[in-house]
PDB file of C-alpha atoms in Angstrom:
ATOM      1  CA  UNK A   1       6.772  -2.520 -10.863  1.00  0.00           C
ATOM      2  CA  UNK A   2       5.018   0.720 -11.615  1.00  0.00           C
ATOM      3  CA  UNK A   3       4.864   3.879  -9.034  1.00  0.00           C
ATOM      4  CA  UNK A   4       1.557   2.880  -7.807  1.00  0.00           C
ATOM      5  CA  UNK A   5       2.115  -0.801  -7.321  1.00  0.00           C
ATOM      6  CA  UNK A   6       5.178   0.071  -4.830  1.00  0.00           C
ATOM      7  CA  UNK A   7       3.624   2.373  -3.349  1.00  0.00           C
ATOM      8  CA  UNK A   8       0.813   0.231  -2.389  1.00  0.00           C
ATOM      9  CA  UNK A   9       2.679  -2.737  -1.314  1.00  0.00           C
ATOM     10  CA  UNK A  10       4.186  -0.405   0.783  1.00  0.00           C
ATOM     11  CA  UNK A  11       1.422   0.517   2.322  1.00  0.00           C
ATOM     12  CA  UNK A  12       0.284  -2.889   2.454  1.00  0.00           C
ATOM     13  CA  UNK A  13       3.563  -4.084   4.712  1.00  0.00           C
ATOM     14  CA  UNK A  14       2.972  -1.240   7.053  1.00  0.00           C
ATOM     15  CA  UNK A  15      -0.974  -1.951   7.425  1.00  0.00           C
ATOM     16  CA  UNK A  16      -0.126  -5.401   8.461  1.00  0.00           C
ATOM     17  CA  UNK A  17       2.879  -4.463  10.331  1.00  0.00           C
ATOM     18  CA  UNK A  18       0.748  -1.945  12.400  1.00  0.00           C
ATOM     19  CA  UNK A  19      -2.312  -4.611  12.401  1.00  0.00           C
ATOM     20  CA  UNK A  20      -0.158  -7.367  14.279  1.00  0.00           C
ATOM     21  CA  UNK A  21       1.581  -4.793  16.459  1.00  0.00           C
ATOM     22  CA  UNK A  22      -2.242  -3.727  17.572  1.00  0.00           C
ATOM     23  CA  UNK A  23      -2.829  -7.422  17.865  1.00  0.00           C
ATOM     24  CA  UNK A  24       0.051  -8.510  19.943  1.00  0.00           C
ATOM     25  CA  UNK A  25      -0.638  -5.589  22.423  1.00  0.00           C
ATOM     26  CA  UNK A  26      -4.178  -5.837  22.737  1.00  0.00           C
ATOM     27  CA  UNK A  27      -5.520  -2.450  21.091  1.00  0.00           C
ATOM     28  CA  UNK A  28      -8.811  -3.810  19.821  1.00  0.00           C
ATOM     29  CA  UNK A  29      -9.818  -0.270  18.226  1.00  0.00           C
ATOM     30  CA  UNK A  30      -6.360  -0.325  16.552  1.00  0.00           C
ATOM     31  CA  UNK A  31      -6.658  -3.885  15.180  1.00  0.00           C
ATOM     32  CA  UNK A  32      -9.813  -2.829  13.850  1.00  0.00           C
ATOM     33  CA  UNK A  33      -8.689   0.577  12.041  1.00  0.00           C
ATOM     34  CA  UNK A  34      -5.972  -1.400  10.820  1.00  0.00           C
ATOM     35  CA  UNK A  35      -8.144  -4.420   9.585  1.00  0.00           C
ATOM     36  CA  UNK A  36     -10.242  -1.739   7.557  1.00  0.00           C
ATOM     37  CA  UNK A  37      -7.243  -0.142   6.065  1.00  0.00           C
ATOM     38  CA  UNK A  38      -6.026  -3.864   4.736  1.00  0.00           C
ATOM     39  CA  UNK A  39      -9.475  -4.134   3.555  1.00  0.00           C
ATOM     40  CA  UNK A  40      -9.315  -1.091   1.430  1.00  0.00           C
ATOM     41  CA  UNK A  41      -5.897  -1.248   0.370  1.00  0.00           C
ATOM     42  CA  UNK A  42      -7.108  -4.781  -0.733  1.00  0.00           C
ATOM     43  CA  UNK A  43     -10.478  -3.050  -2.742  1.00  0.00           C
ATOM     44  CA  UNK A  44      -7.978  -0.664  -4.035  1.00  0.00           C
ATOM     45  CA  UNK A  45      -5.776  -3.035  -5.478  1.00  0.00           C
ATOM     46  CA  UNK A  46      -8.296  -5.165  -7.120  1.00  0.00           C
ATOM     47  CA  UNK A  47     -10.177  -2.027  -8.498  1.00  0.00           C
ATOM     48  CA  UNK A  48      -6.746  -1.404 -10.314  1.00  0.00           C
ATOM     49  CA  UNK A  49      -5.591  -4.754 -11.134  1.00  0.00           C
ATOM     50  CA  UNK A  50      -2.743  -5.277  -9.338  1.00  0.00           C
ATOM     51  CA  UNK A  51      -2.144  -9.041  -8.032  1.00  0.00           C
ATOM     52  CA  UNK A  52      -0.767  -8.766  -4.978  1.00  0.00           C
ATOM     53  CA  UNK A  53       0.066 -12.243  -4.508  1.00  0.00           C
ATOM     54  CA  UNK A  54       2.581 -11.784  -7.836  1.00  0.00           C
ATOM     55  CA  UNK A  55       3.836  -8.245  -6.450  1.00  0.00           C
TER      56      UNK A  55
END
């Protein structure tokens, strides 16, 4: 796995880390900046062709 890849999966785990955090304590607006940042890490990794469910 390349530099970018781990990074990203990194980034990945913490996004949904934070996201069920925000869920489990209520903070709507923090579920939903966390949400978006999933979404785009998501874009991102499809733009570059990285398959996150092999990763």
């Amino acid at each position: 796995m390349d530099a970018f890849t781990a990074g990203l999966m990194q980034r990945i785990r913490a996004a949904e880390t934070d996201l069920t955090i925000a869920r489990e304590t209520g903070d709507d607006f923090l579920a939903d900046v966390e949400q978006a940042e999933l979404d785009d890490l998501h874009r991102l990794a499809a733009e570059h062709g990285v398959n996150l469910t092999a990763a």
